[in-house]
Tab-separated table of C-alpha atoms and ligand atoms in Angstrom:
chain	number	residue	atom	x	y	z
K	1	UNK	CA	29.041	-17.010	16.283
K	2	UNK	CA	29.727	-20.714	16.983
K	3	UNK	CA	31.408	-22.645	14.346
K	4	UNK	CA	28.054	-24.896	13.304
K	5	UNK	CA	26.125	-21.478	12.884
K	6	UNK	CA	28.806	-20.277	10.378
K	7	UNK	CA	29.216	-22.771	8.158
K	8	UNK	CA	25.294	-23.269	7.734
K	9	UNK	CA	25.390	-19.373	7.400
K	10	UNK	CA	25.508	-17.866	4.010
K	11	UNK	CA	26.425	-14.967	2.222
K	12	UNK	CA	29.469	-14.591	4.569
K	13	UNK	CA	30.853	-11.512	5.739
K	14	UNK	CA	34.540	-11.084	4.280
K	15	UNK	CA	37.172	-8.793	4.971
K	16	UNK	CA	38.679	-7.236	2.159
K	17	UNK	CA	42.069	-5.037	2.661
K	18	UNK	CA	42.569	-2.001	0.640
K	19	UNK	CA	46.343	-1.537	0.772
K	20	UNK	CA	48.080	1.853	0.734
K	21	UNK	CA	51.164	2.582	-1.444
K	22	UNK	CA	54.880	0.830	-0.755
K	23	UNK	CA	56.636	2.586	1.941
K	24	UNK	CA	53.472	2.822	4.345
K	25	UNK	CA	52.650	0.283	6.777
K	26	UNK	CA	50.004	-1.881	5.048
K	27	UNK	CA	48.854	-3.619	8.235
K	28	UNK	CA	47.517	-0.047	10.060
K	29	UNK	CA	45.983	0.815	7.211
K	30	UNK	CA	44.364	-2.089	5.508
K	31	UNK	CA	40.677	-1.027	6.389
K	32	UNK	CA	37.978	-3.392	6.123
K	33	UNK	CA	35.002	-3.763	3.711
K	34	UNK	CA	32.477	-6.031	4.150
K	35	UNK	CA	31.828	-8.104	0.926
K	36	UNK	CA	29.028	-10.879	0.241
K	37	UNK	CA	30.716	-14.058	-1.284
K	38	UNK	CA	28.436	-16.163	-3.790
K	39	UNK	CA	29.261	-19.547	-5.220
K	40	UNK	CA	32.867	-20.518	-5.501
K	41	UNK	CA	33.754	-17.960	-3.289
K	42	UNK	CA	31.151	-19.068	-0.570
K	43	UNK	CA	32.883	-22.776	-0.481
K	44	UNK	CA	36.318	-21.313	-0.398
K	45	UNK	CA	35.235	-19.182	2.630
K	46	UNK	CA	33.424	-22.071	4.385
K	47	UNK	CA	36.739	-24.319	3.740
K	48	UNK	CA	39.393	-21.593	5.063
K	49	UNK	CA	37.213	-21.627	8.015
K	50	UNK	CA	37.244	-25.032	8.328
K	51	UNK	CA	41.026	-25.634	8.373
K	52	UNK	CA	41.169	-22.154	10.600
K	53	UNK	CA	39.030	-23.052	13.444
K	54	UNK	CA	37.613	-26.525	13.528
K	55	UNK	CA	40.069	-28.444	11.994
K	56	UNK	CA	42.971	-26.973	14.392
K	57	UNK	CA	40.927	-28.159	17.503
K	58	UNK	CA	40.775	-31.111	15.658
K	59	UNK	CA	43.927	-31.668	14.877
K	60	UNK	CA	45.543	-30.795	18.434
K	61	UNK	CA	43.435	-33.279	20.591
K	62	UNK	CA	43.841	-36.083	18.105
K	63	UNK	CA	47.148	-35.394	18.130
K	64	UNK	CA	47.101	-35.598	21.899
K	65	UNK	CA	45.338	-38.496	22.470
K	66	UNK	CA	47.275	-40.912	19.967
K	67	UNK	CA	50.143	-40.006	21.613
K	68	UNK	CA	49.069	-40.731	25.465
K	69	UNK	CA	47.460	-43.949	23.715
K	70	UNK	CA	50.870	-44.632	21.778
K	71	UNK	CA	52.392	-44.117	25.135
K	72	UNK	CA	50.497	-46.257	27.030
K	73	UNK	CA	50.649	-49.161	24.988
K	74	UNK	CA	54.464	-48.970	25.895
K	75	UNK	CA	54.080	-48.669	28.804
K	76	UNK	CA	51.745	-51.803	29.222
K	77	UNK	CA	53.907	-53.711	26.845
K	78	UNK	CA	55.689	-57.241	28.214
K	79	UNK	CA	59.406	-56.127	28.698
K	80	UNK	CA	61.924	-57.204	26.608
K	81	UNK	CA	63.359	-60.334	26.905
K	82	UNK	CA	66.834	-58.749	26.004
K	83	UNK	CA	69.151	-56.103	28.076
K	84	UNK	CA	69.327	-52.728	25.765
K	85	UNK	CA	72.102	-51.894	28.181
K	86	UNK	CA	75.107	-50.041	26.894
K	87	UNK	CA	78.813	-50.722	27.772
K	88	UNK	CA	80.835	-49.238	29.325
K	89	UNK	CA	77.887	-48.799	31.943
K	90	UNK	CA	77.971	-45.021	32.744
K	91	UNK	CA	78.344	-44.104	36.912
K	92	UNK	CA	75.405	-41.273	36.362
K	93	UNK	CA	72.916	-43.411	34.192
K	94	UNK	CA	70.341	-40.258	34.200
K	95	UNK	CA	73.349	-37.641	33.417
K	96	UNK	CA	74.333	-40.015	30.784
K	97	UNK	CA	70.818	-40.421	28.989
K	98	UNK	CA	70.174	-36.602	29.153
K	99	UNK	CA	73.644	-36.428	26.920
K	100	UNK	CA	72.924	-38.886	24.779
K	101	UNK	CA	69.383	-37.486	23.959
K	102	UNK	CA	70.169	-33.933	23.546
K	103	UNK	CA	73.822	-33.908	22.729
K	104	UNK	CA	73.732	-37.359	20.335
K	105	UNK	CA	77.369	-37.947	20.761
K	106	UNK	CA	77.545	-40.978	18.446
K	107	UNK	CA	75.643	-39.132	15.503
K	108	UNK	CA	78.904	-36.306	16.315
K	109	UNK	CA	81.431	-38.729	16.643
K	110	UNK	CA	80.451	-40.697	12.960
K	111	UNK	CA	78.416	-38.098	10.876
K	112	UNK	CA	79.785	-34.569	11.877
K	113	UNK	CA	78.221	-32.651	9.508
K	114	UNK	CA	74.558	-34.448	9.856
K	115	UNK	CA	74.992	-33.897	13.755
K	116	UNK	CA	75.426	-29.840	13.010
K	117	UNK	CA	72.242	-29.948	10.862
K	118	UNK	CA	70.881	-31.548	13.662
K	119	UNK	CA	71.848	-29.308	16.484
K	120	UNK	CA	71.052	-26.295	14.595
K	121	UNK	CA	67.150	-27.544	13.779
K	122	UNK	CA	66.617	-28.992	17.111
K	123	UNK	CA	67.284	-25.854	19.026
K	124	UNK	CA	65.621	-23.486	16.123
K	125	UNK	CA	62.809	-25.877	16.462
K	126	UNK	CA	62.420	-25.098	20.560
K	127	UNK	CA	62.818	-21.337	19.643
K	128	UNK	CA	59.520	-22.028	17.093
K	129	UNK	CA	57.682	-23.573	19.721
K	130	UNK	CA	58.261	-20.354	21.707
K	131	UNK	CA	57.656	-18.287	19.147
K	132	UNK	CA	54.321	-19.293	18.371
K	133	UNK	CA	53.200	-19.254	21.585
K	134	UNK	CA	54.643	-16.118	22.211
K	135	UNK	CA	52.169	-15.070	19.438
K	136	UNK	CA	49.232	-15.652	21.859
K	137	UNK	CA	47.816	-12.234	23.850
K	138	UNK	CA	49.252	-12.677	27.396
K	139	UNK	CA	52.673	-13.888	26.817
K	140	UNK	CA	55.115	-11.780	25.414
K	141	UNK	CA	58.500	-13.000	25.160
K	142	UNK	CA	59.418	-9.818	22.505
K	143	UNK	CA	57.219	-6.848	23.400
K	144	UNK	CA	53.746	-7.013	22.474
K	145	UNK	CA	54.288	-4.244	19.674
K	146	UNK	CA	56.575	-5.502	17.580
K	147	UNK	CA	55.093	-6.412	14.508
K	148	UNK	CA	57.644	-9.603	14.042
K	149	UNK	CA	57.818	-13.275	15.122
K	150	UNK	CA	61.003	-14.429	18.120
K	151	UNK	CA	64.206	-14.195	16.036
K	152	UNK	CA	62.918	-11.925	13.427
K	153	UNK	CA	62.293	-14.565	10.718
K	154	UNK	CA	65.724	-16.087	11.615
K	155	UNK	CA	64.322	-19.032	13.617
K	156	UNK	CA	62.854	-19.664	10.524
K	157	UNK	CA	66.084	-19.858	8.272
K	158	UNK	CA	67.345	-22.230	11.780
K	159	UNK	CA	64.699	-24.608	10.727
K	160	UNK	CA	64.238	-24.490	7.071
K	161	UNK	CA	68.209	-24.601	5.930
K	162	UNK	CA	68.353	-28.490	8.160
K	163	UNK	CA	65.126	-29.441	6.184
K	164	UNK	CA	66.371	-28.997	2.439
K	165	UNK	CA	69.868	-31.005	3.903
K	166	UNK	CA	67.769	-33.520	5.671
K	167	UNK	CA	65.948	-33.772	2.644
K	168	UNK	CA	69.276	-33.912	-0.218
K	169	UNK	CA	70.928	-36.387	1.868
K	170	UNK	CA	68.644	-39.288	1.802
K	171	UNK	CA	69.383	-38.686	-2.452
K	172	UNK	CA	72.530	-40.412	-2.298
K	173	UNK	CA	73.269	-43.984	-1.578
K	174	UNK	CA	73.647	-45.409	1.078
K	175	UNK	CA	70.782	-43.293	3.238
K	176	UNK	CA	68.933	-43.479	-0.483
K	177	UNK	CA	68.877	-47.637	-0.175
K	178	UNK	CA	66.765	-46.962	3.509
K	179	UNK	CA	64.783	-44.278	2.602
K	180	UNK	CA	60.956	-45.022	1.850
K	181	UNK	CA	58.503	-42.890	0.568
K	182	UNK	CA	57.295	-41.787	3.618
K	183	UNK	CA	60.620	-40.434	4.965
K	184	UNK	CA	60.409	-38.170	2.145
K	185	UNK	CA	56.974	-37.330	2.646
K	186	UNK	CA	57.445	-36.540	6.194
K	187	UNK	CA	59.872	-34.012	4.771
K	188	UNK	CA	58.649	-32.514	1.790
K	189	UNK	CA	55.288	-32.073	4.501
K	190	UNK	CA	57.794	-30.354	7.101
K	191	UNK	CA	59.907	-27.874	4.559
K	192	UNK	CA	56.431	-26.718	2.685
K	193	UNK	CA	55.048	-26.483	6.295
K	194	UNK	CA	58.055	-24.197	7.233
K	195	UNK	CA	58.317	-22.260	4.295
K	196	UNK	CA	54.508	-21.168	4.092
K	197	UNK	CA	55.412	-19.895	7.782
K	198	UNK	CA	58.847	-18.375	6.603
K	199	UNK	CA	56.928	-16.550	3.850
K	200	UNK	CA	54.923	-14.726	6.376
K	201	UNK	CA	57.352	-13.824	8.881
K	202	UNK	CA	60.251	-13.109	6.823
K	203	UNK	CA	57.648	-10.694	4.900
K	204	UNK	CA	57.099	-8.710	8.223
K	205	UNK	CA	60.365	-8.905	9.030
K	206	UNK	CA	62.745	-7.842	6.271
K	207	UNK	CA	60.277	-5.654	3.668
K	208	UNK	CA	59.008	-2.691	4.718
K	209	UNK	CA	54.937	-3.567	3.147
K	210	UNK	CA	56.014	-7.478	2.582
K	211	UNK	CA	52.866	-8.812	4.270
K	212	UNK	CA	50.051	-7.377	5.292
K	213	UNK	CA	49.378	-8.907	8.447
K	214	UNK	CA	51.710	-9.068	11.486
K	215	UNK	CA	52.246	-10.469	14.608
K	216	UNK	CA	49.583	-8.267	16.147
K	217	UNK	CA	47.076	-9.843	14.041
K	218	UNK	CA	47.700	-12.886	14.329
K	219	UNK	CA	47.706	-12.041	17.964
K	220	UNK	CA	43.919	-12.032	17.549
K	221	UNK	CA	43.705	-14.513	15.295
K	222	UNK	CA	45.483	-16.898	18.255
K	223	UNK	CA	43.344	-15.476	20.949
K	224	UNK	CA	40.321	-16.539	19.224
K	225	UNK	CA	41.077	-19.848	19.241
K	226	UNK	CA	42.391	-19.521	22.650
K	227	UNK	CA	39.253	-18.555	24.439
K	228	UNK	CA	37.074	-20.717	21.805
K	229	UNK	CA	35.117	-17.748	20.230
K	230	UNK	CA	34.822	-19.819	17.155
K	231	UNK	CA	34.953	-16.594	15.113
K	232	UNK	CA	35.736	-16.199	11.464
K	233	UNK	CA	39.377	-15.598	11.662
K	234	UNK	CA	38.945	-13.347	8.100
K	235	UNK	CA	37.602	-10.732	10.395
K	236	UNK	CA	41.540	-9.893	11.741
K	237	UNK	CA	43.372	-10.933	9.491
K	238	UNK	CA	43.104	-8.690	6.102
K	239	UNK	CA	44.139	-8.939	2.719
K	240	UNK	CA	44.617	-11.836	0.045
K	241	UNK	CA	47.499	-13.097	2.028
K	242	UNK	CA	45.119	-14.873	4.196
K	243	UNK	CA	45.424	-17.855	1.972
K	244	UNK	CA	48.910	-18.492	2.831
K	245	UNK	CA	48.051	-18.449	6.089
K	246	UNK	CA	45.239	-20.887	5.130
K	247	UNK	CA	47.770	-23.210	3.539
K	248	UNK	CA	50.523	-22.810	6.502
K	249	UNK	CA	47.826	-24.208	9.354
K	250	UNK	CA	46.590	-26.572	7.311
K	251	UNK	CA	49.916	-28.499	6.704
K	252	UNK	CA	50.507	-27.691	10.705
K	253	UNK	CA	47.110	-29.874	10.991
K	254	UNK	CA	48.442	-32.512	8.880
K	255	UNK	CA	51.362	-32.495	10.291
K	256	UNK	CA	50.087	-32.725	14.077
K	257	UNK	CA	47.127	-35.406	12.249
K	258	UNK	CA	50.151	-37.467	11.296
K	259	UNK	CA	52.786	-36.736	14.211
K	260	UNK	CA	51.924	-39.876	16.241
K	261	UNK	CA	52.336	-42.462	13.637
K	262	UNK	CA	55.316	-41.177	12.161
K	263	UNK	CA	59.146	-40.748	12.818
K	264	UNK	CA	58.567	-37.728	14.928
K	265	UNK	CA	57.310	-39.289	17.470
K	266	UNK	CA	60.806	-39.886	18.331
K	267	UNK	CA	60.581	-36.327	20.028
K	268	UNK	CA	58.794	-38.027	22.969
K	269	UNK	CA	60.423	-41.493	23.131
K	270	UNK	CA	63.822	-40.508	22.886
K	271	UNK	CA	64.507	-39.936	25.991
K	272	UNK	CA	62.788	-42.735	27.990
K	273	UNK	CA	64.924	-45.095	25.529
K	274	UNK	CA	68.040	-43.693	26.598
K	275	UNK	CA	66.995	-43.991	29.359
K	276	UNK	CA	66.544	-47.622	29.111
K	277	UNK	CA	69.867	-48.179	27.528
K	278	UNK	CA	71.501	-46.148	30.336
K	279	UNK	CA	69.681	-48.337	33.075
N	301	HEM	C1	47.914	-24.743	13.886
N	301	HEM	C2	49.181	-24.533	14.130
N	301	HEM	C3	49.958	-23.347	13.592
N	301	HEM	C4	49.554	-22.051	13.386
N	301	HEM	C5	48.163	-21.459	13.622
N	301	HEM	C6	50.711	-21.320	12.892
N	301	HEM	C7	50.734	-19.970	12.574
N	301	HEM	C8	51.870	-19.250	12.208
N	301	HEM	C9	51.921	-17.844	11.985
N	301	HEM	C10	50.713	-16.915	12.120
N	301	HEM	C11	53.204	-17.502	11.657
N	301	HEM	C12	53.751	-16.111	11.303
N	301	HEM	C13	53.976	-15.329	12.551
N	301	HEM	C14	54.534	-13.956	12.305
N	301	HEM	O1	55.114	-13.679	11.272
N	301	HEM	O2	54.377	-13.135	13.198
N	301	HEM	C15	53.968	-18.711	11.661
N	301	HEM	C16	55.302	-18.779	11.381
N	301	HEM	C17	56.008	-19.954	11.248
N	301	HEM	N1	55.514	-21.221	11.457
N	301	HEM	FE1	53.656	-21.702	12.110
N	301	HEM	N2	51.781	-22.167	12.797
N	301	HEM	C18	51.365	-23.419	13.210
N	301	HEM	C19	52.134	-24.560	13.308
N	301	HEM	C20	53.427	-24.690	12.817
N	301	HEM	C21	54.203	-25.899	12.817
N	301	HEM	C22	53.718	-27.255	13.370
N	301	HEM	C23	55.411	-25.603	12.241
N	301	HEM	C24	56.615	-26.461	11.945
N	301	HEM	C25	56.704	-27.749	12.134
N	301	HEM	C26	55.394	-24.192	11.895
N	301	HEM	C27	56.429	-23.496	11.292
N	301	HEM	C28	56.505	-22.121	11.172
N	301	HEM	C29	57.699	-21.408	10.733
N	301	HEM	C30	59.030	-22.028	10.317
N	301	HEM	C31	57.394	-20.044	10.803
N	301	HEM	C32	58.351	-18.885	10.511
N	301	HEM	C33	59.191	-18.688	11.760
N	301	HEM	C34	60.278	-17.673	11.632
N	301	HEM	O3	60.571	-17.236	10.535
N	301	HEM	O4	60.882	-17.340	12.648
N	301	HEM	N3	54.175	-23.671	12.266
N	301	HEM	N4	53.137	-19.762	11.997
C-alpha cells in the first residue's frame, strides 16, 4: 500500500501482541490480531506512521542535501585572507591531520579526562552506525539469528555514559559561561535519542521477555523502508512497545532534520580543517 493510500485509509489494520508468560520468548509468540482503530486511536496510528515511513525518507535526504549544500558553499567561499597554518609545520602534513582529527592530541594533552569521554563515544558511535545497518536483511555483521543489536546493548552504554558527562560538564563554570541553550539542546536531543534506543536493545539483550520485538523484527521493519514498500511498519513489529520505537525514530529524524545546522556537523568538516591547518 503506498504511503498516500494509507493515511487517507481508515479504520486501519493494527497489530495487537498477545504476550505469553515470563520465561517464554515473547517475540515467537506474540501472534497477531487484527483490530479496527476509531478516533483517537485512528490519529495516533496515522501519526506513528508518519514519523515511521515518510518522515524518515524525509528526514535522510534533507539531511543529505543541506549538507552537500553546506559543503559547497565552503567550498565556493573566497579563501581566507589569513594562514591557519600550525607551527612547528609537520614533515607528513596528511599523517599529521589524520592524528589530529581522530586522535585530538591537544584535547589529551589539556583535558584528559574530556578526551577519554571522547574517545570512548566516538568509537561506540562508529560501532552504532554499524550496528544499525547491520540491522538491515542482507548484511549481517552478527549472525542473522541473534535476536540482539552489535555489542549486545553495550555499544549503547559506549554512547550513552559520554552523553550524561558531556552533558554535567558544561554545569560548571567555566564551559557553563560558553554554553548556550542550544548546546544543551543538542544534548538533551542526543541522550533521550540514545536512551529510547538503549531501552530497546538492552531489553533484548539482558531480560529474558524484556521487549517484545528483536532484531529480527526490526529486520523487517528496516527492509521495508529499504526497498520502499511504504508498508505500515505495525504489521512486524508487535506489541505496545511499538511506541518507543515510535519515539526513538522520531528524535533520530530530528536529530538528522537538525544535523546540518548544528555542532555536529563538525563530523564532516573536521577533517578537511585539519587539513587546512596541516597544509
Ligand atoms: C531513523 C533512524 C533510526 C532508526 C530507524 C533506529 C532504530 C533503532 C532500533 C530498531 C534499535 C534497536 C535495535 C535492537 O535492539 O536490535 C536501535 C537502537 C539504538 N539506536 Fe537507533 N535508530 C535510528 C537512528 C539512531 C540515531 C541517529 C542514534 C544516535 C544518534 C541512535 C541510537 C541508538 C542507540 C544508542 C541504540 C541502542 C544501541 C545499543 O544498545 O547497542 N539511533 N535503533
Amino acid at each position: 500500500m503506498n504511503f498516500i493510500t494509507f493515511l487517507l485509509s481508515a479504520p486501519i489494520v493494527k497489530n495487537m501482541a498477545t504476550v505469553t508468560t515470563a520465561g517464554t520468548d515473547a517475540t515467537t509468540s506474540a501472534t497477531a490480531a487484527a483490530v479496527r482503530h476509531t478516533g483517537l486511536a485512528l490519529v495516533l496510528d496515522k501519526v506513528e506512521y508518519s514519523i515511521m515511513v515518510p518522515m524518515v525518507y524525509f528526514a535522510l535526504i534533507f539531511c543529505l542535501a543541506a549538507i552537500i549544500l553546506h559543503v559547497i558553499s565552503i567550498l565556493r567561499a573566497p579563501a581566507q585572507p589569513y594562514s591557519l597554518r600550525i607551527f612547528p609545520a609537520s614533515k607528513r602534513p596528511k599523517l599529521a591531520a589524520l592524528a589530529d582529527t581522530f586522535t585530538m592530541p591537544q584535547v589529551r594533552k589539556h583535558k584528559p579526562m574530556l578526551w577519554v569521554f571522547l574517545m570512548i563515544f566516538h568509537i561506540s558511535f562508529l560501532l552504532l552506525i554499524l550496528g544499525h545497518l547491520d540491522i538491515l536483511p542482507n548484511i549481517s555483521l552478527i549472525p542473522e539469528a541473534s535476536r540482539d543489536m552489535l555489542g549486545r546493548g553495550l555499544v549503547g552504554v559506549g554512547v550513552t555514559l559520554p552523553l550524561f558527562y558531556f552533558l554535567f560538564r558544561r554545569f560548571r563554570s567555566p564551559i557553563r559561561e560558553i554554553t548556550v541553550p542550544a548546546d544543551y539542546l543538542l544534548l538533551i536531543l542526543i541522550l533521550f535519542l540514545c536512551l529510547f534506543g538503549d531501552m530497546m536493545s538492552w531489553g533484548n539483550s539482558w531480560t529474558a521477555s524484556g521487549f517484545v520485538m528483536t532484531k529480527q523484527d526490526f529486520s523487517q521493519y528496516f527492509n521495508g523502508l529499504a526497498q520502499f514498500t511504504f508498508a505500515d511498519p505495525r504489521l512486524v513489529l508487535p506489541g505496545s512497545h511499538y511506541h518507543f520505537v515510535v519515539i526513538h525514530v522520531l528524535l533520530a529524524n530530528i536529530f538528522f532534520i537538525v544535523l546540518p545546522f548544528s555542532k555536529v556537523i563538525h563530523a564532516f568538516l573536521a577533517l578537511p580543517i585539519n587539513l587546512l591547518r596541516r597544509k
